[in-house]
PDB file of N, CA and C in Angstrom:
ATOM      1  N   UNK A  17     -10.296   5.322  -1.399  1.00  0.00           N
ATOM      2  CA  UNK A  17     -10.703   3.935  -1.469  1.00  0.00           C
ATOM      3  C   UNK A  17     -10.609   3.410  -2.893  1.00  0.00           C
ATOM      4  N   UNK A  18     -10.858   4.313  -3.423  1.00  0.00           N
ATOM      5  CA  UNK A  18     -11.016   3.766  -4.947  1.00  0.00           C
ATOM      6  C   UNK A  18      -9.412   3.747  -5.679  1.00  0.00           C
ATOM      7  N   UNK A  19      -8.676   4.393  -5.216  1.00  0.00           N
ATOM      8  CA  UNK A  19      -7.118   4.325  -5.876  1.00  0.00           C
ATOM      9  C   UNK A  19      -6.801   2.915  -5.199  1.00  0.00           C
ATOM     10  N   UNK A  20      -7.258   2.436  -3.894  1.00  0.00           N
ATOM     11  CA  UNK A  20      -6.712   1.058  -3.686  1.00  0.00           C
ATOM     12  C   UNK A  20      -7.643   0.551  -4.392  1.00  0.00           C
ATOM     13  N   UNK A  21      -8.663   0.169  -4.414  1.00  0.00           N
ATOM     14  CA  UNK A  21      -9.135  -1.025  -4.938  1.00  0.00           C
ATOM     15  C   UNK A  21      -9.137  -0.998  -6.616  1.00  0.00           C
ATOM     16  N   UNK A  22      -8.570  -0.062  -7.539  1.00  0.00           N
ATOM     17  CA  UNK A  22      -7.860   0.013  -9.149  1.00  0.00           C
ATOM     18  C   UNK A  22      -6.623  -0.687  -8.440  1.00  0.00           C
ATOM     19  N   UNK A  23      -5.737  -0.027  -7.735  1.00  0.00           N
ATOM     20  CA  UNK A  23      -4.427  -0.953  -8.110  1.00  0.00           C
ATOM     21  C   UNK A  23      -4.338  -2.163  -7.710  1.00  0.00           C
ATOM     22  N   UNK A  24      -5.045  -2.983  -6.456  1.00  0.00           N
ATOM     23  CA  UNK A  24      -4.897  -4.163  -6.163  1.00  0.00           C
ATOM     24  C   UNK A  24      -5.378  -4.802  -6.440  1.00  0.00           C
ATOM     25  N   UNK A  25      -6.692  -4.186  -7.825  1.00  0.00           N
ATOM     26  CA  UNK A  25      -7.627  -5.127  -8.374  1.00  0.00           C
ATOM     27  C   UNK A  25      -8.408  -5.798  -7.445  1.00  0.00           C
ATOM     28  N   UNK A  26      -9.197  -5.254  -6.152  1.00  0.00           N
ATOM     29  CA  UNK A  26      -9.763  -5.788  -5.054  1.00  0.00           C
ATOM     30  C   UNK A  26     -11.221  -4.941  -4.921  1.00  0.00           C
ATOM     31  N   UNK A  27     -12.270  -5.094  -5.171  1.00  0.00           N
ATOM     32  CA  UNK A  27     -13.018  -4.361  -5.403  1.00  0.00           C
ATOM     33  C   UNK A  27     -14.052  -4.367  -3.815  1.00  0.00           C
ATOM     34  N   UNK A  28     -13.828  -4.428  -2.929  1.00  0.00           N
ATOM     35  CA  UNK A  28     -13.995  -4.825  -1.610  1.00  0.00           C
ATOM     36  C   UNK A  28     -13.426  -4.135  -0.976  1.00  0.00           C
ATOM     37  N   UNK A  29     -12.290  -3.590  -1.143  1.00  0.00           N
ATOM     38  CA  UNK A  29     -10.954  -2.808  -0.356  1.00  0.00           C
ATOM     39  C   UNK A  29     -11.621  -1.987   0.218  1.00  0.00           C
ATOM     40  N   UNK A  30     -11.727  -1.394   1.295  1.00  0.00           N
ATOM     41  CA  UNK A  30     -12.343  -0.513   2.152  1.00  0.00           C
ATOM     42  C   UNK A  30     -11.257   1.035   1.997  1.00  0.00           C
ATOM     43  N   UNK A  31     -10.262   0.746   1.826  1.00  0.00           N
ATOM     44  CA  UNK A  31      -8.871   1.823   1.394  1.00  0.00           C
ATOM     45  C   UNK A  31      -7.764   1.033   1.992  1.00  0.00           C
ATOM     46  N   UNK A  32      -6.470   1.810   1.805  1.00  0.00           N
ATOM     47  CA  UNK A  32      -5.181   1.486   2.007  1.00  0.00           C
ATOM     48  C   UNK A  32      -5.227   1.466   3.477  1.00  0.00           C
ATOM     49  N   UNK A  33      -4.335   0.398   4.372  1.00  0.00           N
ATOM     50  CA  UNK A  33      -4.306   0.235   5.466  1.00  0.00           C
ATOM     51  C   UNK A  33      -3.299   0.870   6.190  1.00  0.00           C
ATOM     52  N   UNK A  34      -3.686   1.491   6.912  1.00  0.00           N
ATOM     53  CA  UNK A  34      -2.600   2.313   7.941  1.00  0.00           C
ATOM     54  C   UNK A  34      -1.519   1.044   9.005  1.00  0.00           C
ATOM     55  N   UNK A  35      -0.163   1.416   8.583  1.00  0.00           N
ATOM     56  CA  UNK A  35       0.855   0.634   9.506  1.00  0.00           C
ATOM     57  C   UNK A  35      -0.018   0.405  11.049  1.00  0.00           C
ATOM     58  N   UNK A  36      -0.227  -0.960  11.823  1.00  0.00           N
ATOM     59  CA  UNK A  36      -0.500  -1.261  13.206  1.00  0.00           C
ATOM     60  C   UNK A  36       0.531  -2.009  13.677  1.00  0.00           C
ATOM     61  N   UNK A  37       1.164  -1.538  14.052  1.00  0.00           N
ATOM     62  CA  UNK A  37       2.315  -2.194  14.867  1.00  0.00           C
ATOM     63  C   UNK A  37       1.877  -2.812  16.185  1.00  0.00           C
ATOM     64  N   UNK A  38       1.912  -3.620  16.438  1.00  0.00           N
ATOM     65  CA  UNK A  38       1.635  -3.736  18.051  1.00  0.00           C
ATOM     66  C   UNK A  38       1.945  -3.439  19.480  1.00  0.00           C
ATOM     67  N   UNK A  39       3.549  -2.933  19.020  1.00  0.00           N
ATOM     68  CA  UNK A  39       3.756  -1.973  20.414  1.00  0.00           C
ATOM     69  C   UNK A  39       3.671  -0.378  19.839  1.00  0.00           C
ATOM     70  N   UNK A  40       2.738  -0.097  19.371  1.00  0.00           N
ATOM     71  CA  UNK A  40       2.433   1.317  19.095  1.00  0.00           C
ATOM     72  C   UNK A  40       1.660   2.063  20.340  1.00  0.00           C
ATOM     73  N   UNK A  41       1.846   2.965  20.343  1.00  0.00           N
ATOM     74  CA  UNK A  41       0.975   4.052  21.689  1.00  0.00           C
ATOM     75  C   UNK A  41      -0.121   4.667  20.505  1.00  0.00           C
ATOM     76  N   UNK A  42      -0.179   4.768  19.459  1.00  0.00           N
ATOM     77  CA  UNK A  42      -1.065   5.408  18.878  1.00  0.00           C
ATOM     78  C   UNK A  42      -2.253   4.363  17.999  1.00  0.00           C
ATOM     79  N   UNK A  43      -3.202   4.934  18.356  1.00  0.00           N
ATOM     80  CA  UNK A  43      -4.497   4.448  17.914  1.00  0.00           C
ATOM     81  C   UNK A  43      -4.621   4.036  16.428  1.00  0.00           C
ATOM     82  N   UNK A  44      -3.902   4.937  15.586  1.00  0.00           N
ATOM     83  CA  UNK A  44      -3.663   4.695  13.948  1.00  0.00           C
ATOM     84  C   UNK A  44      -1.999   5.145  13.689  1.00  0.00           C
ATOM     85  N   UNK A  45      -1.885   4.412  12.987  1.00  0.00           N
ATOM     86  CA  UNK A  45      -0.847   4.394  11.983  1.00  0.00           C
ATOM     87  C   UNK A  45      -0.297   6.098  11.340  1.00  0.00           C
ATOM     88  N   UNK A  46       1.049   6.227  11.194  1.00  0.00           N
ATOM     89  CA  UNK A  46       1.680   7.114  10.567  1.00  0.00           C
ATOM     90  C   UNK A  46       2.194   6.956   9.192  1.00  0.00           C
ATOM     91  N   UNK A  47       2.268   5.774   8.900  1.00  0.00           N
ATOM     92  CA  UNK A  47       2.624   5.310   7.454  1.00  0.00           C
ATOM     93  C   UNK A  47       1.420   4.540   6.880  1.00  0.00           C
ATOM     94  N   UNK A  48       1.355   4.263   5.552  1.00  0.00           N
ATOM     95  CA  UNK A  48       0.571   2.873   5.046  1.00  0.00           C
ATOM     96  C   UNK A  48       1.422   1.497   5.314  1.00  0.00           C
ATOM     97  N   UNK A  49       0.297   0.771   5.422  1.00  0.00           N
ATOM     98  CA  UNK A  49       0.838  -0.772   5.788  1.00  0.00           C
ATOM     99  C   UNK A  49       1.979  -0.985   4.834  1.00  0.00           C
ATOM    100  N   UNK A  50       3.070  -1.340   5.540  1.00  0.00           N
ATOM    101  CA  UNK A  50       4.330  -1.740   4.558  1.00  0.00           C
ATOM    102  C   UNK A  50       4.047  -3.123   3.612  1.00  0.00           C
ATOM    103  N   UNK A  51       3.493  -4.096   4.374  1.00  0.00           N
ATOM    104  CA  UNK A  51       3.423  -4.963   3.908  1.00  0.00           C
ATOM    105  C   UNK A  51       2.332  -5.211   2.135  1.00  0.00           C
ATOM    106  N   UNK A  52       1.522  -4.106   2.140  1.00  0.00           N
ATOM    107  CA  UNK A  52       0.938  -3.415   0.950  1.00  0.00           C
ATOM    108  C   UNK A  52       1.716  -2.558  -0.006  1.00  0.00           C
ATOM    109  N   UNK A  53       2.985  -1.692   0.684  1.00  0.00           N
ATOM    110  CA  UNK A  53       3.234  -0.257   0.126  1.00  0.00           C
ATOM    111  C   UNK A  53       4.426   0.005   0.458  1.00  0.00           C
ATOM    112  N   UNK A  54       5.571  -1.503   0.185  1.00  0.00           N
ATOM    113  CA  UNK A  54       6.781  -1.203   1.116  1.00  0.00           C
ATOM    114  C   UNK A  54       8.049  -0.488   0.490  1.00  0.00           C
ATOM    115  N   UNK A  55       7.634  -0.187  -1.093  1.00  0.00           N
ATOM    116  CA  UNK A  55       8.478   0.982  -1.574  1.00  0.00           C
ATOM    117  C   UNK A  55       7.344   2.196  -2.120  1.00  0.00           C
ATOM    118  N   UNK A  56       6.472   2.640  -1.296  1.00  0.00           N
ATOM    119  CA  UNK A  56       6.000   3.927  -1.263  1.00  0.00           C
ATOM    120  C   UNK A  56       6.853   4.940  -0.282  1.00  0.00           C
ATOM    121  N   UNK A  57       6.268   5.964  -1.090  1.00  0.00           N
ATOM    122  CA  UNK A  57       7.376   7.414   0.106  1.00  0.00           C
ATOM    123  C   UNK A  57       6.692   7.639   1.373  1.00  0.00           C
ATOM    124  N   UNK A  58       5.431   6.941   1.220  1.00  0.00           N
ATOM    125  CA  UNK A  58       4.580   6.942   3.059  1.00  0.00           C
ATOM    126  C   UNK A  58       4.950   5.445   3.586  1.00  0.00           C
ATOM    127  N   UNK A  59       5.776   4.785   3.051  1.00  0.00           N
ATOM    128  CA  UNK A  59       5.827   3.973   3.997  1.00  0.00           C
ATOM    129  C   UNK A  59       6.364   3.674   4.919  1.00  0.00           C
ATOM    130  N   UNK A  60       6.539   2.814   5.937  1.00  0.00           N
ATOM    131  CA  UNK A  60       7.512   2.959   7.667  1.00  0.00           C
ATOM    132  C   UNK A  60       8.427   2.454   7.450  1.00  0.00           C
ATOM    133  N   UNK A  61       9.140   2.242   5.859  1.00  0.00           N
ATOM    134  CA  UNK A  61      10.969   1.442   6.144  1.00  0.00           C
ATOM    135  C   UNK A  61      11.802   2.833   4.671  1.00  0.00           C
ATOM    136  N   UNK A  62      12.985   2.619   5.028  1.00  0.00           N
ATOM    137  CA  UNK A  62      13.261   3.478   3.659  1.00  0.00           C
ATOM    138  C   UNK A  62      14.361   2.185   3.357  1.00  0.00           C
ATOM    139  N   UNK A  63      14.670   1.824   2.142  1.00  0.00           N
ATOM    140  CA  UNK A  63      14.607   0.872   1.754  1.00  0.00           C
ATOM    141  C   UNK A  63      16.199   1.036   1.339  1.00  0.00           C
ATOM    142  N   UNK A  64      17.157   0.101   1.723  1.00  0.00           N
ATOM    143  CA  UNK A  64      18.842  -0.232   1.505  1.00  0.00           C
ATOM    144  C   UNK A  64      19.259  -0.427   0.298  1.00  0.00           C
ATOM    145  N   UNK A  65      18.268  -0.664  -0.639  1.00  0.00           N
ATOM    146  CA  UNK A  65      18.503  -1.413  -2.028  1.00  0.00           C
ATOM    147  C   UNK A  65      18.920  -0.386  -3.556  1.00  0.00           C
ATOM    148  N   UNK A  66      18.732   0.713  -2.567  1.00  0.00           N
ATOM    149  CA  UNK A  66      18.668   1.893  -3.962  1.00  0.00           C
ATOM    150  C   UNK A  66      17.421   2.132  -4.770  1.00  0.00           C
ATOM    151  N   UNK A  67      16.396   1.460  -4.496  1.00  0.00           N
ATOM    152  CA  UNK A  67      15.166   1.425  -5.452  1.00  0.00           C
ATOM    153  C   UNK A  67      14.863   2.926  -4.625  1.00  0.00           C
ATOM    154  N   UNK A  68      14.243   3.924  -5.629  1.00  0.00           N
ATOM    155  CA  UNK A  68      13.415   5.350  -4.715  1.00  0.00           C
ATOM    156  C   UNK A  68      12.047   4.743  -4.599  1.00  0.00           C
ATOM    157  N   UNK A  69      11.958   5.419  -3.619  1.00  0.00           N
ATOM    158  CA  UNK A  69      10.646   5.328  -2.737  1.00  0.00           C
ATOM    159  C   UNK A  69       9.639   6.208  -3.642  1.00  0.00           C
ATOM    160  N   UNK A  70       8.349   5.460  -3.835  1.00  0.00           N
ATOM    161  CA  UNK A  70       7.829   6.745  -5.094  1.00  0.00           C
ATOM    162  C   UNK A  70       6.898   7.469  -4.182  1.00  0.00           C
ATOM    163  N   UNK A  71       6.453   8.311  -5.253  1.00  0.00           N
ATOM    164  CA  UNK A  71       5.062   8.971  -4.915  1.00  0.00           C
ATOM    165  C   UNK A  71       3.761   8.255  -5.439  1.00  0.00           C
ATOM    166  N   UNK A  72       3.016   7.799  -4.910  1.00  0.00           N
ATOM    167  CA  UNK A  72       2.076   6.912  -5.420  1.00  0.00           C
ATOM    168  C   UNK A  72       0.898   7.415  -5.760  1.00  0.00           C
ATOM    169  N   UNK A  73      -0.501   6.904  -6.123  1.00  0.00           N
ATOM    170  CA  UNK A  73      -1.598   7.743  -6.206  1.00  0.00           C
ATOM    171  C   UNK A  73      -1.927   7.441  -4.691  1.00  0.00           C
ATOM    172  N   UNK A  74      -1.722   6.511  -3.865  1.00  0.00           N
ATOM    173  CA  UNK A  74      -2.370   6.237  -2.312  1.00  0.00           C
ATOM    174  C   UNK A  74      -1.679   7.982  -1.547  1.00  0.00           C
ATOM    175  N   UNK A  75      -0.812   8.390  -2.040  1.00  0.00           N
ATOM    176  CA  UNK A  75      -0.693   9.381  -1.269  1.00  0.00           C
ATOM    177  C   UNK A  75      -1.215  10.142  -1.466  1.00  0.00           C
ATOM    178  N   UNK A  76      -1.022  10.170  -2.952  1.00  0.00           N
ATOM    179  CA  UNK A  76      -1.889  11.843  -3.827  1.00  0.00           C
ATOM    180  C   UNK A  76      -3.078  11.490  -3.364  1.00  0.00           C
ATOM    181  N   UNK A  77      -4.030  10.562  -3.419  1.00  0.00           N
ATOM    182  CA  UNK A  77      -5.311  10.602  -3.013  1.00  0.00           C
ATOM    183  C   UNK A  77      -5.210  11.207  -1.464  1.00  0.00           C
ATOM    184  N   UNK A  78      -4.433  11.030  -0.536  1.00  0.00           N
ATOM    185  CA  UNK A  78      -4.784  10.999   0.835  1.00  0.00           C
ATOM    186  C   UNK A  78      -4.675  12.361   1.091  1.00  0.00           C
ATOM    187  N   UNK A  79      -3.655  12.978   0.193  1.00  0.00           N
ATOM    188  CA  UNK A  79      -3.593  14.465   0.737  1.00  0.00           C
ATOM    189  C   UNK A  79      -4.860  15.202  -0.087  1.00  0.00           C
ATOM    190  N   UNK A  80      -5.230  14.300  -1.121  1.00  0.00           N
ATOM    191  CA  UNK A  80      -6.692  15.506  -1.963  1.00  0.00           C
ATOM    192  C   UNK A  80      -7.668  14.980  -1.454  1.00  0.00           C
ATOM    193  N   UNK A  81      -7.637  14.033  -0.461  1.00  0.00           N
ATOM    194  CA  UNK A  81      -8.954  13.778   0.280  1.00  0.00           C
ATOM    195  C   UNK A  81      -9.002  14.446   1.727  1.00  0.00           C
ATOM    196  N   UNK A  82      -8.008  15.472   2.104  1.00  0.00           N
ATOM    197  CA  UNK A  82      -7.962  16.159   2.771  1.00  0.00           C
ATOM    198  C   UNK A  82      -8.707  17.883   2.469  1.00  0.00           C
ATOM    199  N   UNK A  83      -9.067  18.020   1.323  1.00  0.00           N
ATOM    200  CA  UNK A  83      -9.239  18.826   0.871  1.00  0.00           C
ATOM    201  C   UNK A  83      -8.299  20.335   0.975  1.00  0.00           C
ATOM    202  N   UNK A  84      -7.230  19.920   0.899  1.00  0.00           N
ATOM    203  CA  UNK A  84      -6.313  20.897   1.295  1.00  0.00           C
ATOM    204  C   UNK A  84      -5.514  21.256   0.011  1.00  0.00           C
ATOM    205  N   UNK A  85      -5.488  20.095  -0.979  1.00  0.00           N
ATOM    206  CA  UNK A  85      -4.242  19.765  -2.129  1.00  0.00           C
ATOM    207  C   UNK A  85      -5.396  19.446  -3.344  1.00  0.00           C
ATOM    208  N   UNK A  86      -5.104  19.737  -4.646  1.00  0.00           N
ATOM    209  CA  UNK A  86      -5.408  18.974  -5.711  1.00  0.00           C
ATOM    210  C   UNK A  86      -4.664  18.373  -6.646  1.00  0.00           C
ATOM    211  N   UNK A  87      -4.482  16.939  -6.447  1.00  0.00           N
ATOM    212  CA  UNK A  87      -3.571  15.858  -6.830  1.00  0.00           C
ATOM    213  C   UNK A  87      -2.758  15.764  -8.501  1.00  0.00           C
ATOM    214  N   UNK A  88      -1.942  15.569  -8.642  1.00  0.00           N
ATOM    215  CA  UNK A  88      -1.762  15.929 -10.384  1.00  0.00           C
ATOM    216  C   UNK A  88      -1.473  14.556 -10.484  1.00  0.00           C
ATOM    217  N   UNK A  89      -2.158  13.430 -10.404  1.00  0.00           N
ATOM    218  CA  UNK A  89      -2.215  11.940 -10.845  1.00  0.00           C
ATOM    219  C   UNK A  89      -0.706  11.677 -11.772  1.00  0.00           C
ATOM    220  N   UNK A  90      -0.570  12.386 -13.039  1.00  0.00           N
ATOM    221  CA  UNK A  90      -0.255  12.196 -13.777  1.00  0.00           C
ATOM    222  C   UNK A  90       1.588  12.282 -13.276  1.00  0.00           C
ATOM    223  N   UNK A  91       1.574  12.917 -12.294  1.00  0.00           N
ATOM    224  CA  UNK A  91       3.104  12.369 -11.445  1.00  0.00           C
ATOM    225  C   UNK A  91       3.383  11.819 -10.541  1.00  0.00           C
ATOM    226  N   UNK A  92       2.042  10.848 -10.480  1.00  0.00           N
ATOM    227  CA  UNK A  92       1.909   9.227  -9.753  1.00  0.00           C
ATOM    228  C   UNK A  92       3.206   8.172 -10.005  1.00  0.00           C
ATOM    229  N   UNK A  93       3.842   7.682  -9.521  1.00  0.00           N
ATOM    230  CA  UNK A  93       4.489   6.310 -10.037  1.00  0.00           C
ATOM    231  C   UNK A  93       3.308   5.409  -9.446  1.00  0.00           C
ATOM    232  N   UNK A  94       3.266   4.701 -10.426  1.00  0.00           N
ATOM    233  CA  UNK A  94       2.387   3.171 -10.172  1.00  0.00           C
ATOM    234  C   UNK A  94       3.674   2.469  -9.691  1.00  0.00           C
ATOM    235  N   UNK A  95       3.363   1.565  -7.906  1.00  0.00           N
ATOM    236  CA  UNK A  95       4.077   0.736  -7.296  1.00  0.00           C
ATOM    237  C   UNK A  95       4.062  -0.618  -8.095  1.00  0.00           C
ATOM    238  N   UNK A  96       4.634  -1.517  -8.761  1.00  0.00           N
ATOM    239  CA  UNK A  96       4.065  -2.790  -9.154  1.00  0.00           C
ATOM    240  C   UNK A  96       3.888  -3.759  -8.496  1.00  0.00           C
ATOM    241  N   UNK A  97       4.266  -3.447  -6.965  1.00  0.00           N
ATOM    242  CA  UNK A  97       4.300  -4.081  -5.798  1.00  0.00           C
ATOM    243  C   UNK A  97       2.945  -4.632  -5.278  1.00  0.00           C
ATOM    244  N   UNK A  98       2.518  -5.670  -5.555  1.00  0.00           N
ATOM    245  CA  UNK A  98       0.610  -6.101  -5.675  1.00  0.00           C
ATOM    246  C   UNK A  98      -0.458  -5.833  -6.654  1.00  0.00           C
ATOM    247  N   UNK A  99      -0.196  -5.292  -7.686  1.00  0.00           N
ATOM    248  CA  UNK A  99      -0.669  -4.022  -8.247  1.00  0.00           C
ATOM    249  C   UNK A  99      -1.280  -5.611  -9.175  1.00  0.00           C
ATOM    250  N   UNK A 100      -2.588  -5.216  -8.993  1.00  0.00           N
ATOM    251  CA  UNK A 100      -3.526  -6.425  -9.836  1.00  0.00           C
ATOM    252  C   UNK A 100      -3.405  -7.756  -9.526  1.00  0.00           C
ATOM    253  N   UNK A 101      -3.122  -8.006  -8.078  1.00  0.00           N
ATOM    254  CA  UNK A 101      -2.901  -9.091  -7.264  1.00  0.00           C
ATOM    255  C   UNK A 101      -4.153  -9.441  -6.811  1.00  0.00           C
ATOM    256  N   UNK A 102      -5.372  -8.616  -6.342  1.00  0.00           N
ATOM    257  CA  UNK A 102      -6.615  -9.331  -6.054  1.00  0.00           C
ATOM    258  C   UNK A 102      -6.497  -9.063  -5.210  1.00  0.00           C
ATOM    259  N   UNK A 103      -8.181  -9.760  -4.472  1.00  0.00           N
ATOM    260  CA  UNK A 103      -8.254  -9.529  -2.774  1.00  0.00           C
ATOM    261  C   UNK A 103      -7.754 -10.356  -1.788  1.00  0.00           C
ATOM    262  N   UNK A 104      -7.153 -11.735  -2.443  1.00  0.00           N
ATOM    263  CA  UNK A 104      -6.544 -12.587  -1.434  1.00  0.00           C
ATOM    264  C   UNK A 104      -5.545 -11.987  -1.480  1.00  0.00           C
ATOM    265  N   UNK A 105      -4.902 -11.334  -2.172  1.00  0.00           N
ATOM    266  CA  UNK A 105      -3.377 -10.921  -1.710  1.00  0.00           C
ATOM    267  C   UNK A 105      -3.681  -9.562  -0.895  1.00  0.00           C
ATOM    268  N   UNK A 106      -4.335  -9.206  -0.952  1.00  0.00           N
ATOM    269  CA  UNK A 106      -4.565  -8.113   0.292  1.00  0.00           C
ATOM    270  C   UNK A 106      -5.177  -8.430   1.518  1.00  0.00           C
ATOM    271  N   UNK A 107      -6.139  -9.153   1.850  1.00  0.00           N
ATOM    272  CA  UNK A 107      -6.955  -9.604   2.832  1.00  0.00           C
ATOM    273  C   UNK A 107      -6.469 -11.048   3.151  1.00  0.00           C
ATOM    274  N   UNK A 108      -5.652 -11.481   2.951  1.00  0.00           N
ATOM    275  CA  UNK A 108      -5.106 -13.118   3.164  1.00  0.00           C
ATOM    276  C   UNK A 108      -3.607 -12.758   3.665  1.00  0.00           C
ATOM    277  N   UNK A 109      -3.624 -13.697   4.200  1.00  0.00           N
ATOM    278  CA  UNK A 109      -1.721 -13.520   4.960  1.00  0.00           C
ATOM    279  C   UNK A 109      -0.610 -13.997   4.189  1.00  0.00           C
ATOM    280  N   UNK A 110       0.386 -13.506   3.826  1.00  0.00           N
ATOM    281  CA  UNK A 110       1.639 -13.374   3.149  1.00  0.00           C
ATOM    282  C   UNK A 110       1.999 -15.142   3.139  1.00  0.00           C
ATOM    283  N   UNK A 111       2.032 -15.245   4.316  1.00  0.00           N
ATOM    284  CA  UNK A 111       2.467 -16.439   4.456  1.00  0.00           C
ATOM    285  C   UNK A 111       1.909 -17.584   4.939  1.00  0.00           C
ATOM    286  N   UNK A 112       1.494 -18.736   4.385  1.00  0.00           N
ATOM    287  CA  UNK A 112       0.550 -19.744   5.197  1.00  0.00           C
ATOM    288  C   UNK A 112       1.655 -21.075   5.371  1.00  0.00           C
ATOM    289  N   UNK A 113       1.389 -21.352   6.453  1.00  0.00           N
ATOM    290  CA  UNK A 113       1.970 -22.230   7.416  1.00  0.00           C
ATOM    291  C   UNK A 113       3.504 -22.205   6.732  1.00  0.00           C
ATOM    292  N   UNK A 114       4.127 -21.264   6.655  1.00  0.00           N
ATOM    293  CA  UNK A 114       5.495 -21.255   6.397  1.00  0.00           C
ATOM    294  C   UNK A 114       6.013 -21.025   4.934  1.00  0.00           C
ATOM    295  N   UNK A 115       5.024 -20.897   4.433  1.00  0.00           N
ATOM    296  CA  UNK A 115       4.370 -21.181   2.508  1.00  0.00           C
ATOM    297  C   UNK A 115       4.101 -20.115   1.621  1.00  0.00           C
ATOM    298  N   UNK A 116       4.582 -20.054   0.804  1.00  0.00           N
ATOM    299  CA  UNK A 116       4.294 -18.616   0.157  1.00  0.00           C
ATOM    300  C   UNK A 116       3.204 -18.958  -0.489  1.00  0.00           C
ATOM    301  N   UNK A 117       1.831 -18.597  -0.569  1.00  0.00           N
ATOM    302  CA  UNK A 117       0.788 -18.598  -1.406  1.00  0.00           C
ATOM    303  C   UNK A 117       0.542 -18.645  -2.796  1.00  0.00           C
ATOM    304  N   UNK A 118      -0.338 -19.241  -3.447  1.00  0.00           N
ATOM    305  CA  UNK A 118      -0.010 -18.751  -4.687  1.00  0.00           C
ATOM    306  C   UNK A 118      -0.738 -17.342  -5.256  1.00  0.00           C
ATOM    307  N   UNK A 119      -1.650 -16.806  -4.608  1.00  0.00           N
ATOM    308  CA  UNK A 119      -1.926 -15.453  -4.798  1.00  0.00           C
ATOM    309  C   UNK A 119      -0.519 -14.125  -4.299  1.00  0.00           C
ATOM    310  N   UNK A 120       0.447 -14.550  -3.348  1.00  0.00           N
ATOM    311  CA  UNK A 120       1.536 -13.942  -3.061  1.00  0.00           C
ATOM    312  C   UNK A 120       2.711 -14.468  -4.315  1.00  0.00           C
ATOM    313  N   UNK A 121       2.439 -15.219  -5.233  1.00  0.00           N
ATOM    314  CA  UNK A 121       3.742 -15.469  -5.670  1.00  0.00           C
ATOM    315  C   UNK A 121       4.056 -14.107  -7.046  1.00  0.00           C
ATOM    316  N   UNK A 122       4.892 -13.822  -7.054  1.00  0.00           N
ATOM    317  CA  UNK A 122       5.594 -13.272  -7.646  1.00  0.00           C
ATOM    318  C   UNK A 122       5.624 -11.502  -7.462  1.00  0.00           C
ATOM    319  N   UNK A 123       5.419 -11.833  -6.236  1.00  0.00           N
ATOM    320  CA  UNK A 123       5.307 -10.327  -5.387  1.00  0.00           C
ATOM    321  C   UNK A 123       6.238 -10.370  -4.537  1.00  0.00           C
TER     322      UNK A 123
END
C-alpha cells in the first residue's frame, strides 16, 4: 500500500488495483490495473512501442508481501507513468465527458 501511495502521491490509496475486466470469470485480477501501470512487467498489455516493460517497486512489494522474497528496491525502475499525479488521477476517470482532465494531463 505504501509503494502506491509514494508513487502516485495519493495518500488514501488503499494499494495498487488489480486489472477487472468485465468479462472476466475470475473474482480478481492477474495483472495490475493497466490503466495505473500500463508499462509495468505485471501489466495485462505488452506494449508495440519498444519501451521495456519494467520491474517496478508495485511488484517487488507484492512478491515481499508474500513473504516468500526479500525485495532489492534498489533494482526498481520508477514508472513515470502517474508518478506524483495525486488522488484524482487515480480515483477519478481518465476521461470526463470526452475530455482529458486536467489532473490526467500530461500522462
Amino acid at each position: 500500500r505504501q509503494v502506491a501511495r509514494n508513487h502516485f502521491n495519493c495518500p488514501s490509496m488503499q494499494g495498487l488495483r488489480l486489472e477487472n475486466q468485465p468479462t472476466s470469470d475470475d473474482c480478481f485480477g492477474q495483472h495490475w490495473e493497466e490503466r495505473l501501470a500500463w508499462n509495468e512487467l505485471m501489466s495485462p498489455m505488452t506494449n508495440s512501442l519498444s519501451i521495456a516493460e519494467a520491474l517496478s517497486p508495485f511488484t517487488l512489494a507484492l512478491l515481499e508481501d508474500t513473504g516468500w522474497y526479500r525485495a532489492n528496491y534498489s533494482m526498481a525502475k520508477i514508472t513515470p507513468f502517474g508518478h506524483g499525479a495525486g488522488c484524482d488521477f487515480v480515483e477519478k476517470p481518465c476521461l470526463v465527458n470526452g475530455a482529458i482532465p486536467e489532473y490526467s494531463r500530461g500522462y
